[in-house]
mmCIF file of C-alpha atoms and ligand atoms in Angstrom:
data_model
loop_
_atom_site.group_PDB
_atom_site.id
_atom_site.type_symbol
_atom_site.label_atom_id
_atom_site.label_comp_id
_atom_site.label_asym_id
_atom_site.label_seq_id
_atom_site.Cartn_x
_atom_site.Cartn_y
_atom_site.Cartn_z
ATOM 1 C CA UNK A 1166 -21.220 -10.789 -16.367
ATOM 2 C CA UNK A 1167 -18.350 -12.521 -18.092
ATOM 3 C CA UNK A 1168 -15.185 -10.793 -19.292
ATOM 4 C CA UNK A 1169 -14.655 -9.862 -22.922
ATOM 5 C CA UNK A 1170 -12.504 -12.460 -24.724
ATOM 6 C CA UNK A 1171 -8.754 -12.164 -24.180
ATOM 7 C CA UNK A 1172 -5.577 -14.065 -24.984
ATOM 8 C CA UNK A 1173 -3.587 -15.433 -22.054
ATOM 9 C CA UNK A 1174 0.143 -16.091 -21.563
ATOM 10 C CA UNK A 1175 1.661 -17.531 -18.396
ATOM 11 C CA UNK A 1176 5.041 -15.798 -18.474
ATOM 12 C CA UNK A 1177 8.124 -17.981 -17.979
ATOM 13 C CA UNK A 1178 10.564 -15.108 -17.399
ATOM 14 C CA UNK A 1179 10.655 -11.369 -16.800
ATOM 15 C CA UNK A 1180 12.296 -10.946 -20.204
ATOM 16 C CA UNK A 1181 9.245 -12.572 -21.797
ATOM 17 C CA UNK A 1182 7.017 -10.136 -19.869
ATOM 18 C CA UNK A 1183 9.023 -7.145 -21.150
ATOM 19 C CA UNK A 1184 8.886 -8.499 -24.695
ATOM 20 C CA UNK A 1185 5.095 -9.031 -24.558
ATOM 21 C CA UNK A 1186 4.549 -5.574 -23.033
ATOM 22 C CA UNK A 1187 6.691 -3.995 -25.751
ATOM 23 C CA UNK A 1188 4.730 -5.761 -28.483
ATOM 24 C CA UNK A 1189 1.199 -5.342 -27.094
ATOM 25 C CA UNK A 1190 1.471 -2.018 -25.213
ATOM 26 C CA UNK A 1191 -1.817 -0.790 -23.765
ATOM 27 C CA UNK A 1192 -3.622 -3.883 -25.063
ATOM 28 C CA UNK A 1193 -1.878 -6.048 -22.435
ATOM 29 C CA UNK A 1194 -2.466 -6.268 -18.654
ATOM 30 C CA UNK A 1195 -0.369 -7.963 -15.998
ATOM 31 C CA UNK A 1196 -2.182 -10.507 -13.830
ATOM 32 C CA UNK A 1197 -0.928 -11.004 -10.253
ATOM 33 C CA UNK A 1198 -3.490 -12.013 -7.605
ATOM 34 C CA UNK A 1199 -6.377 -10.941 -9.838
ATOM 35 C CA UNK A 1200 -8.354 -9.561 -6.884
ATOM 36 C CA UNK A 1201 -8.684 -6.107 -8.434
ATOM 37 C CA UNK A 1202 -8.139 -6.957 -12.096
ATOM 38 C CA UNK A 1203 -10.608 -9.832 -12.466
ATOM 39 C CA UNK A 1204 -13.595 -7.882 -11.080
ATOM 40 C CA UNK A 1205 -12.837 -5.056 -13.538
ATOM 41 C CA UNK A 1206 -12.716 -7.620 -16.376
ATOM 42 C CA UNK A 1207 -15.950 -9.271 -15.269
ATOM 43 C CA UNK A 1208 -17.685 -5.905 -15.097
ATOM 44 C CA UNK A 1209 -16.158 -5.034 -18.473
ATOM 45 C CA UNK A 1210 -14.629 -1.884 -17.034
ATOM 46 C CA UNK A 1211 -11.482 -3.104 -18.723
ATOM 47 C CA UNK A 1212 -11.139 -5.283 -21.824
ATOM 48 C CA UNK A 1213 -7.461 -5.985 -22.547
ATOM 49 C CA UNK A 1214 -6.625 -8.175 -25.538
ATOM 50 C CA UNK A 1215 -3.922 -10.052 -23.600
ATOM 51 C CA UNK A 1216 -3.402 -11.083 -19.971
ATOM 52 C CA UNK A 1217 0.220 -11.715 -18.975
ATOM 53 C CA UNK A 1218 0.179 -13.946 -15.909
ATOM 54 C CA UNK A 1219 3.072 -13.245 -13.511
ATOM 55 C CA UNK A 1220 2.254 -16.163 -11.203
ATOM 56 C CA UNK A 1221 4.958 -18.481 -12.569
ATOM 57 C CA UNK A 1222 7.759 -16.011 -11.811
ATOM 58 C CA UNK A 1223 9.275 -17.348 -8.592
ATOM 59 C CA UNK A 1224 11.912 -14.586 -8.595
ATOM 60 C CA UNK A 1225 9.140 -12.093 -7.766
ATOM 61 C CA UNK A 1226 8.009 -14.076 -4.709
ATOM 62 C CA UNK A 1227 9.464 -14.128 -1.211
ATOM 63 C CA UNK A 1228 10.605 -12.134 1.801
ATOM 64 C CA UNK A 1229 14.274 -11.630 2.653
ATOM 65 C CA UNK A 1230 16.562 -9.428 4.733
ATOM 66 C CA UNK A 1231 19.062 -7.890 2.335
ATOM 67 C CA UNK A 1232 21.597 -5.094 2.934
ATOM 68 C CA UNK A 1233 19.918 -3.873 6.113
ATOM 69 C CA UNK A 1234 16.455 -3.788 4.549
ATOM 70 C CA UNK A 1235 13.434 -6.027 4.354
ATOM 71 C CA UNK A 1236 12.746 -6.911 0.721
ATOM 72 C CA UNK A 1237 9.320 -8.262 -0.181
ATOM 73 C CA UNK A 1238 8.897 -9.608 -3.715
ATOM 74 C CA UNK A 1239 5.976 -8.115 -5.642
ATOM 75 C CA UNK A 1240 4.231 -11.475 -6.051
ATOM 76 C CA UNK A 1241 4.276 -12.234 -2.318
ATOM 77 C CA UNK A 1242 0.693 -12.885 -1.200
ATOM 78 C CA UNK A 1243 -0.787 -10.481 1.314
ATOM 79 C CA UNK A 1244 -1.506 -13.463 3.597
ATOM 80 C CA UNK A 1245 2.183 -14.474 3.513
ATOM 81 C CA UNK A 1246 3.166 -10.931 4.496
ATOM 82 C CA UNK A 1247 0.616 -11.057 7.324
ATOM 83 C CA UNK A 1248 2.073 -14.299 8.690
ATOM 84 C CA UNK A 1249 5.779 -13.573 8.172
ATOM 85 C CA UNK A 1250 7.969 -13.387 11.288
ATOM 86 C CA UNK A 1251 10.455 -11.137 9.456
ATOM 87 C CA UNK A 1252 7.667 -8.700 8.644
ATOM 88 C CA UNK A 1253 6.373 -8.816 12.239
ATOM 89 C CA UNK A 1254 9.882 -8.020 13.505
ATOM 90 C CA UNK A 1255 11.085 -5.454 10.961
ATOM 91 C CA UNK A 1256 7.940 -3.887 9.463
ATOM 92 C CA UNK A 1257 5.098 -4.586 11.917
ATOM 93 C CA UNK A 1258 2.969 -1.876 10.280
ATOM 94 C CA UNK A 1259 2.393 -4.218 7.323
ATOM 95 C CA UNK A 1260 1.248 -7.022 9.596
ATOM 96 C CA UNK A 1261 -1.053 -4.637 11.473
ATOM 97 C CA UNK A 1262 -2.533 -3.395 8.174
ATOM 98 C CA UNK A 1263 -3.425 -6.799 6.722
ATOM 99 C CA UNK A 1264 -6.584 -7.572 8.735
ATOM 100 C CA UNK A 1265 -8.073 -4.343 7.359
ATOM 101 C CA UNK A 1266 -7.635 -5.560 3.757
ATOM 102 C CA UNK A 1267 -10.764 -7.356 2.596
ATOM 103 C CA UNK A 1268 -10.993 -10.949 3.930
ATOM 104 C CA UNK A 1269 -8.581 -13.900 4.218
ATOM 105 C CA UNK A 1270 -9.754 -15.480 0.942
ATOM 106 C CA UNK A 1271 -8.831 -12.288 -0.920
ATOM 107 C CA UNK A 1272 -5.501 -11.908 0.924
ATOM 108 C CA UNK A 1273 -4.663 -15.531 0.031
ATOM 109 C CA UNK A 1274 -4.464 -14.465 -3.622
ATOM 110 C CA UNK A 1275 -3.873 -10.695 -3.537
ATOM 111 C CA UNK A 1276 -0.220 -9.646 -3.750
ATOM 112 C CA UNK A 1277 1.688 -6.764 -2.227
ATOM 113 C CA UNK A 1278 2.935 -5.699 -5.674
ATOM 114 C CA UNK A 1279 -0.580 -5.769 -7.147
ATOM 115 C CA UNK A 1280 -1.866 -3.454 -4.438
ATOM 116 C CA UNK A 1281 1.081 -1.069 -4.853
ATOM 117 C CA UNK A 1282 0.774 -1.040 -8.674
ATOM 118 C CA UNK A 1283 -3.025 -0.629 -8.612
ATOM 119 C CA UNK A 1284 -2.617 2.417 -6.300
ATOM 120 C CA UNK A 1285 -6.167 2.597 -5.016
ATOM 121 C CA UNK A 1286 -6.303 5.813 -2.950
ATOM 122 C CA UNK A 1287 -8.326 4.044 -0.228
ATOM 123 C CA UNK A 1288 -5.960 1.048 -0.003
ATOM 124 C CA UNK A 1289 -3.862 0.368 3.082
ATOM 125 C CA UNK A 1290 -0.570 -0.837 1.578
ATOM 126 C CA UNK A 1291 0.331 2.263 -0.481
ATOM 127 C CA UNK A 1292 -0.135 4.428 2.646
ATOM 128 C CA UNK A 1293 1.936 1.986 4.731
ATOM 129 C CA UNK A 1294 4.692 2.069 2.112
ATOM 130 C CA UNK A 1295 4.847 5.873 2.325
ATOM 131 C CA UNK A 1296 4.728 5.839 6.144
ATOM 132 C CA UNK A 1297 7.579 3.310 6.288
ATOM 133 C CA UNK A 1298 9.737 5.246 3.818
ATOM 134 C CA UNK A 1299 9.696 2.177 1.565
ATOM 135 C CA UNK A 1300 11.261 1.991 -1.852
ATOM 136 C CA UNK A 1301 9.479 0.501 -4.820
ATOM 137 C CA UNK A 1302 11.675 -1.583 -7.102
ATOM 138 C CA UNK A 1303 10.574 -1.710 -10.720
ATOM 139 C CA UNK A 1304 12.092 -3.249 -13.803
ATOM 140 C CA UNK A 1305 11.626 -2.930 -17.557
ATOM 141 C CA UNK A 1306 13.559 -3.804 -20.694
ATOM 142 C CA UNK A 1307 15.843 -0.819 -19.922
ATOM 143 C CA UNK A 1308 16.788 -2.299 -16.528
ATOM 144 C CA UNK A 1309 15.808 -1.814 -12.876
ATOM 145 C CA UNK A 1310 15.043 1.427 -11.019
ATOM 146 C CA UNK A 1311 14.103 2.235 -7.458
ATOM 147 C CA UNK A 1312 11.559 4.895 -6.513
ATOM 148 C CA UNK A 1313 10.763 6.342 -3.077
ATOM 149 C CA UNK A 1314 7.185 5.346 -2.190
ATOM 150 C CA UNK A 1315 6.099 8.946 -1.665
ATOM 151 C CA UNK A 1316 7.162 9.752 -5.253
ATOM 152 C CA UNK A 1317 5.786 6.506 -6.692
ATOM 153 C CA UNK A 1318 2.112 7.375 -6.088
ATOM 154 C CA UNK A 1319 1.325 10.298 -8.378
ATOM 155 C CA UNK A 1320 -2.441 10.689 -8.796
ATOM 156 C CA UNK A 1321 -5.673 8.709 -8.823
ATOM 157 C CA UNK A 1322 -4.664 5.125 -9.778
ATOM 158 C CA UNK A 1323 -1.556 6.676 -11.336
ATOM 159 C CA UNK A 1324 2.005 5.713 -10.428
ATOM 160 C CA UNK A 1325 5.528 6.435 -11.575
ATOM 161 C CA UNK A 1326 5.580 3.106 -13.503
ATOM 162 C CA UNK A 1327 6.554 3.664 -17.125
ATOM 163 C CA UNK A 1328 5.048 1.707 -20.017
ATOM 164 C CA UNK A 1329 6.670 -1.731 -20.128
ATOM 165 C CA UNK A 1330 7.736 -1.743 -16.456
ATOM 166 C CA UNK A 1331 6.777 -4.197 -13.726
ATOM 167 C CA UNK A 1332 6.874 -3.712 -9.938
ATOM 168 C CA UNK A 1333 9.376 -6.304 -8.726
ATOM 169 C CA UNK A 1334 9.671 -5.657 -4.969
ATOM 170 C CA UNK A 1335 8.984 -3.364 -2.033
ATOM 171 C CA UNK A 1336 11.979 -2.645 0.184
ATOM 172 C CA UNK A 1337 11.634 -1.318 3.712
ATOM 173 C CA UNK A 1338 14.652 0.090 5.557
ATOM 174 C CA UNK A 1339 15.307 -1.551 8.939
ATOM 175 C CA UNK A 1340 15.150 1.111 11.651
ATOM 176 C CA UNK A 1341 15.505 0.728 15.382
ATOM 177 C CA UNK A 1342 13.498 2.623 17.980
ATOM 178 C CA UNK A 1343 10.528 3.117 15.680
ATOM 179 C CA UNK A 1344 6.919 2.324 16.435
ATOM 180 C CA UNK A 1345 3.957 1.862 14.054
ATOM 181 C CA UNK A 1346 0.204 2.183 14.322
ATOM 182 C CA UNK A 1347 -2.775 2.006 11.970
ATOM 183 C CA UNK A 1348 -6.499 2.667 12.257
ATOM 184 C CA UNK A 1349 -9.317 3.081 9.796
ATOM 185 C CA UNK A 1350 -13.034 3.626 9.599
ATOM 186 C CA UNK A 1351 -15.057 1.615 7.080
ATOM 187 C CA UNK A 1352 -18.759 0.904 6.814
ATOM 188 C CA UNK A 1353 -18.200 -2.858 7.158
ATOM 189 C CA UNK A 1354 -15.125 -4.813 8.173
ATOM 190 C CA UNK A 1355 -13.105 -5.637 5.066
ATOM 191 C CA UNK A 1356 -14.426 -2.743 2.990
ATOM 192 C CA UNK A 1357 -12.058 -0.136 1.625
ATOM 193 C CA UNK A 1358 -11.533 2.646 4.179
ATOM 194 C CA UNK A 1359 -13.726 5.742 4.324
ATOM 195 C CA UNK A 1360 -10.697 7.265 6.018
ATOM 196 C CA UNK A 1361 -7.575 5.517 7.280
ATOM 197 C CA UNK A 1362 -4.274 6.490 8.876
ATOM 198 C CA UNK A 1363 -0.942 4.663 8.914
ATOM 199 C CA UNK A 1364 1.748 6.022 11.243
ATOM 200 C CA UNK A 1365 5.424 5.435 11.877
ATOM 201 C CA UNK A 1366 7.530 7.380 14.369
ATOM 202 C CA UNK A 1367 10.739 7.153 16.373
ATOM 203 C CA UNK A 1368 10.385 7.168 20.112
ATOM 204 C CA UNK A 1369 13.042 9.267 21.861
ATOM 205 C CA UNK A 1370 12.612 8.775 25.571
ATOM 206 C CA UNK A 1371 8.823 9.356 25.752
ATOM 207 C CA UNK A 1372 8.621 11.862 22.912
ATOM 208 C CA UNK A 1373 7.863 11.153 19.244
ATOM 209 C CA UNK A 1374 10.313 12.106 16.499
ATOM 210 C CA UNK A 1375 10.437 11.691 12.717
ATOM 211 C CA UNK A 1376 6.656 11.371 12.783
ATOM 212 C CA UNK A 1377 5.150 10.122 9.546
ATOM 213 C CA UNK A 1378 1.356 10.250 9.473
ATOM 214 C CA UNK A 1379 -0.079 9.035 6.145
ATOM 215 C CA UNK A 1380 -3.801 9.121 5.420
ATOM 216 C CA UNK A 1381 -5.684 7.015 2.885
ATOM 217 C CA UNK A 1382 -9.215 7.477 1.553
ATOM 218 C CA UNK A 1383 -8.956 11.277 1.760
ATOM 219 C CA UNK A 1384 -7.362 12.183 -1.572
ATOM 220 C CA UNK A 1385 -6.253 10.882 -4.941
ATOM 221 C CA UNK A 1386 -3.223 9.122 -3.401
ATOM 222 C CA UNK A 1387 -1.733 8.522 0.064
ATOM 223 C CA UNK A 1388 -1.525 11.905 1.806
ATOM 224 C CA UNK A 1389 1.297 12.582 4.260
ATOM 225 C CA UNK A 1390 0.139 14.970 7.000
ATOM 226 C CA UNK A 1391 3.312 17.029 7.343
ATOM 227 C CA UNK A 1392 1.833 19.815 9.517
ATOM 228 C CA UNK A 1393 0.256 17.365 11.963
ATOM 229 C CA UNK A 1394 3.569 15.480 12.135
ATOM 230 C CA UNK A 1395 5.425 18.692 12.926
ATOM 231 C CA UNK A 1396 2.808 19.624 15.545
ATOM 232 C CA UNK A 1397 3.479 16.428 17.532
ATOM 233 C CA UNK A 1398 7.227 16.226 16.818
ATOM 234 C CA UNK A 1399 9.296 16.249 20.012
ATOM 235 C CA UNK A 1400 6.223 15.988 22.234
ATOM 236 C CA UNK A 1401 4.886 13.290 24.469
ATOM 237 C CA UNK A 1402 1.441 12.102 23.466
ATOM 238 C CA UNK A 1403 -1.017 13.870 25.754
ATOM 239 C CA UNK A 1404 -4.271 15.765 25.394
ATOM 240 C CA UNK A 1405 -2.590 19.035 24.342
ATOM 241 C CA UNK A 1406 -0.252 17.502 21.745
ATOM 242 C CA UNK A 1407 -3.049 15.377 20.245
ATOM 243 C CA UNK A 1408 -5.236 18.505 19.975
ATOM 244 C CA UNK A 1409 -2.366 20.384 18.279
ATOM 245 C CA UNK A 1410 -1.932 17.590 15.724
ATOM 246 C CA UNK A 1411 -5.680 17.469 15.091
ATOM 247 C CA UNK A 1412 -5.816 21.249 14.582
ATOM 248 C CA UNK A 1413 -2.975 21.054 12.059
ATOM 249 C CA UNK A 1414 -4.875 18.578 9.876
ATOM 250 C CA UNK A 1415 -6.833 21.382 8.211
ATOM 251 C CA UNK A 1416 -3.556 22.488 6.590
ATOM 252 C CA UNK A 1417 -2.699 18.934 5.476
ATOM 253 C CA UNK A 1418 -5.941 17.524 4.142
ATOM 254 C CA UNK A 1419 -8.401 18.651 1.508
ATOM 255 C CA UNK A 1420 -10.661 15.614 1.411
ATOM 256 C CA UNK A 1421 -13.145 15.266 -1.390
ATOM 257 C CA UNK A 1422 -16.526 13.868 -0.443
ATOM 258 C CA UNK A 1423 -17.549 10.547 -1.993
ATOM 259 C CA UNK A 1424 -20.416 8.043 -1.801
ATOM 260 C CA UNK A 1425 -19.516 7.199 1.790
ATOM 261 C CA UNK A 1426 -18.899 10.567 3.459
ATOM 262 C CA UNK A 1427 -18.822 14.295 2.826
ATOM 263 C CA UNK A 1428 -15.540 16.229 2.862
ATOM 264 C CA UNK A 1429 -16.379 17.683 6.289
ATOM 265 C CA UNK A 1430 -17.135 14.233 7.712
ATOM 266 C CA UNK A 1431 -13.860 12.890 6.351
ATOM 267 C CA UNK A 1432 -11.918 15.736 7.958
ATOM 268 C CA UNK A 1433 -13.670 15.055 11.268
ATOM 269 C CA UNK A 1434 -12.924 11.308 11.009
ATOM 270 C CA UNK A 1435 -9.280 12.100 10.219
ATOM 271 C CA UNK A 1436 -9.105 13.910 13.556
ATOM 272 C CA UNK A 1437 -10.659 10.937 15.350
ATOM 273 C CA UNK A 1438 -8.105 8.586 13.767
ATOM 274 C CA UNK A 1439 -5.233 10.926 14.593
ATOM 275 C CA UNK A 1440 -6.098 10.682 18.292
ATOM 276 C CA UNK A 1441 -6.456 6.880 18.103
ATOM 277 C CA UNK A 1442 -3.199 6.338 16.260
ATOM 278 C CA UNK A 1443 -1.165 8.699 18.451
ATOM 279 C CA UNK A 1444 -2.500 6.924 21.536
ATOM 280 C CA UNK A 1445 -1.515 3.567 20.029
ATOM 281 C CA UNK A 1446 2.009 4.930 19.633
ATOM 282 C CA UNK A 1447 1.978 6.262 23.213
ATOM 283 C CA UNK A 1448 0.775 2.972 24.668
ATOM 284 C CA UNK A 1449 4.084 1.515 23.665
ATOM 285 C CA UNK A 1450 6.072 4.395 25.182
ATOM 286 C CA UNK A 1451 4.695 3.961 28.668
HETATM 287 C C1 LIG B 2764 -14.150 -7.800 -2.257
HETATM 288 C C2 LIG B 2764 -12.783 -7.143 -2.267
HETATM 289 C C3 LIG B 2764 -12.458 -6.308 -1.228
HETATM 290 C C4 LIG B 2764 -11.203 -5.670 -1.223
HETATM 291 N N1 LIG B 2764 -10.892 -4.854 -0.178
HETATM 292 C C5 LIG B 2764 -9.697 -4.253 -0.143
HETATM 293 C C6 LIG B 2764 -9.338 -3.385 0.920
HETATM 294 O O1 LIG B 2764 -10.077 -3.169 1.872
HETATM 295 N N2 LIG B 2764 -8.115 -2.796 0.876
HETATM 296 C C7 LIG B 2764 -7.229 -3.014 -0.162
HETATM 297 O O2 LIG B 2764 -6.137 -2.449 -0.159
HETATM 298 N N3 LIG B 2764 -7.537 -3.841 -1.169
HETATM 299 C C8 LIG B 2764 -8.736 -4.464 -1.190
HETATM 300 N N4 LIG B 2764 -9.036 -5.304 -2.237
HETATM 301 C C9 LIG B 2764 -8.056 -5.456 -3.342
HETATM 302 C C10 LIG B 2764 -6.984 -6.483 -3.032
HETATM 303 O O3 LIG B 2764 -6.123 -6.031 -2.000
HETATM 304 C C11 LIG B 2764 -6.145 -6.735 -4.283
HETATM 305 O O4 LIG B 2764 -5.498 -7.937 -4.047
HETATM 306 C C12 LIG B 2764 -5.105 -5.714 -4.671
HETATM 307 O O5 LIG B 2764 -5.643 -4.424 -4.837
HETATM 308 C C13 LIG B 2764 -4.463 -6.037 -6.011
HETATM 309 O O6 LIG B 2764 -3.567 -7.067 -5.875
HETATM 310 P P1 LIG B 2764 -3.605 -8.300 -6.872
HETATM 311 O O7 LIG B 2764 -2.342 -9.045 -6.648
HETATM 312 O O8 LIG B 2764 -4.878 -9.021 -6.692
HETATM 313 O O9 LIG B 2764 -3.490 -7.566 -8.290
HETATM 314 P P2 LIG B 2764 -4.274 -7.802 -9.657
HETATM 315 O O10 LIG B 2764 -5.741 -7.703 -9.431
HETATM 316 O O11 LIG B 2764 -3.768 -9.012 -10.342
HETATM 317 O O12 LIG B 2764 -3.751 -6.516 -10.452
HETATM 318 C C14 LIG B 2764 -4.194 -5.225 -10.119
HETATM 319 C C15 LIG B 2764 -3.558 -4.217 -11.102
HETATM 320 O O13 LIG B 2764 -2.167 -4.093 -10.853
HETATM 321 C C16 LIG B 2764 -1.402 -4.506 -11.999
HETATM 322 N N5 LIG B 2764 -0.279 -5.290 -11.460
HETATM 323 C C17 LIG B 2764 -0.350 -6.364 -10.661
HETATM 324 N N6 LIG B 2764 0.873 -6.748 -10.292
HETATM 325 C C18 LIG B 2764 1.740 -5.913 -10.884
HETATM 326 C C19 LIG B 2764 3.156 -5.779 -10.883
HETATM 327 N N7 LIG B 2764 3.950 -6.614 -10.183
HETATM 328 N N8 LIG B 2764 3.717 -4.775 -11.604
HETATM 329 C C20 LIG B 2764 2.957 -3.902 -12.293
HETATM 330 N N9 LIG B 2764 1.603 -3.971 -12.334
HETATM 331 C C21 LIG B 2764 1.006 -4.967 -11.631
HETATM 332 C C22 LIG B 2764 -2.369 -5.334 -12.853
HETATM 333 O O14 LIG B 2764 -2.025 -5.272 -14.223
HETATM 334 C C23 LIG B 2764 -3.690 -4.640 -12.564
HETATM 335 O O15 LIG B 2764 -3.809 -3.475 -13.355
HETATM 336 C C24 LIG B 2764 -10.276 -5.941 -2.266
HETATM 337 C C25 LIG B 2764 -10.604 -6.825 -3.307
HETATM 338 C C26 LIG B 2764 -11.859 -7.417 -3.312
HETATM 339 C C27 LIG B 2764 -12.199 -8.358 -4.436
#
């Protein structure tokens, strides 16, 4: 199928974007990498009157260390994030997540900001952002604001973005002594996850602290498993502590079955991933 007809503007500045969004409202859509938007246009699931192309806005692109944090511009391609030495050093979870996202051709175009703004509940990057305690920078005609990632994702494909606002960057605090891990189960490599888990924790001696376990593919948005995190907090990773974290998942997760798996299967797979991810964290400790 071909998309419904639309007008197209390649924006020359953020101010022009804000002006177009103010004038066209719901009739306009932002175009970043196009890897989620274009399929929805081609399938006519969406038929905006105007596409506002962000790809000329160099100020939204790039990775930098600023004020003790790693700042990744919204338009930075997923492939660039995957290959960045700064990301590997300061936010390795993002590098580890990238091979799970589709295929290289899609990551060559897809952007970090597009994935965060689209907020697919089975996507890797929103869960990583929550696990890393990232902040989402947004900007509109009223000025910039910063939102904690775990407040940014609100419901199914719904974020804290207000009408007229654009995601401008993702900022990750630099922390020492932390370790990351990620695992997911999908029917085929590159598919969205049936269930996935992104984890970030501090390693004190051999014990885990400040454990942030964030599931994707089990709810309407990234789900932080607080009870499982508490269950493993202060413990070394061994059979008993892994079992305690797995048992706690029933209090954290209320998966809804979908085309790929029933709710019970998803809960079981979440337990499998919890063991895998905690062992990945422990492999570094020893
Ligand atoms: C075959 C296939 C497999 C895929 N598999 C996966 C997968 O396994 N995991 C995964 O996470 N993703 C997957 N994706 C999606 C891919 O990661 C997309 O690149 C990503 O979801 C959207 O990024 P984009 O830059 O392409 O955004 P676009 O498609 O351009 O935009 C997506 C939405 O976000 C809005 N938007 C974009 N940028 C901004 C911004 N800066 N501010 C505000 N709103 C914005 C757009 O208006 C649109 O509504 C897959 C895509 C395809 C085609």
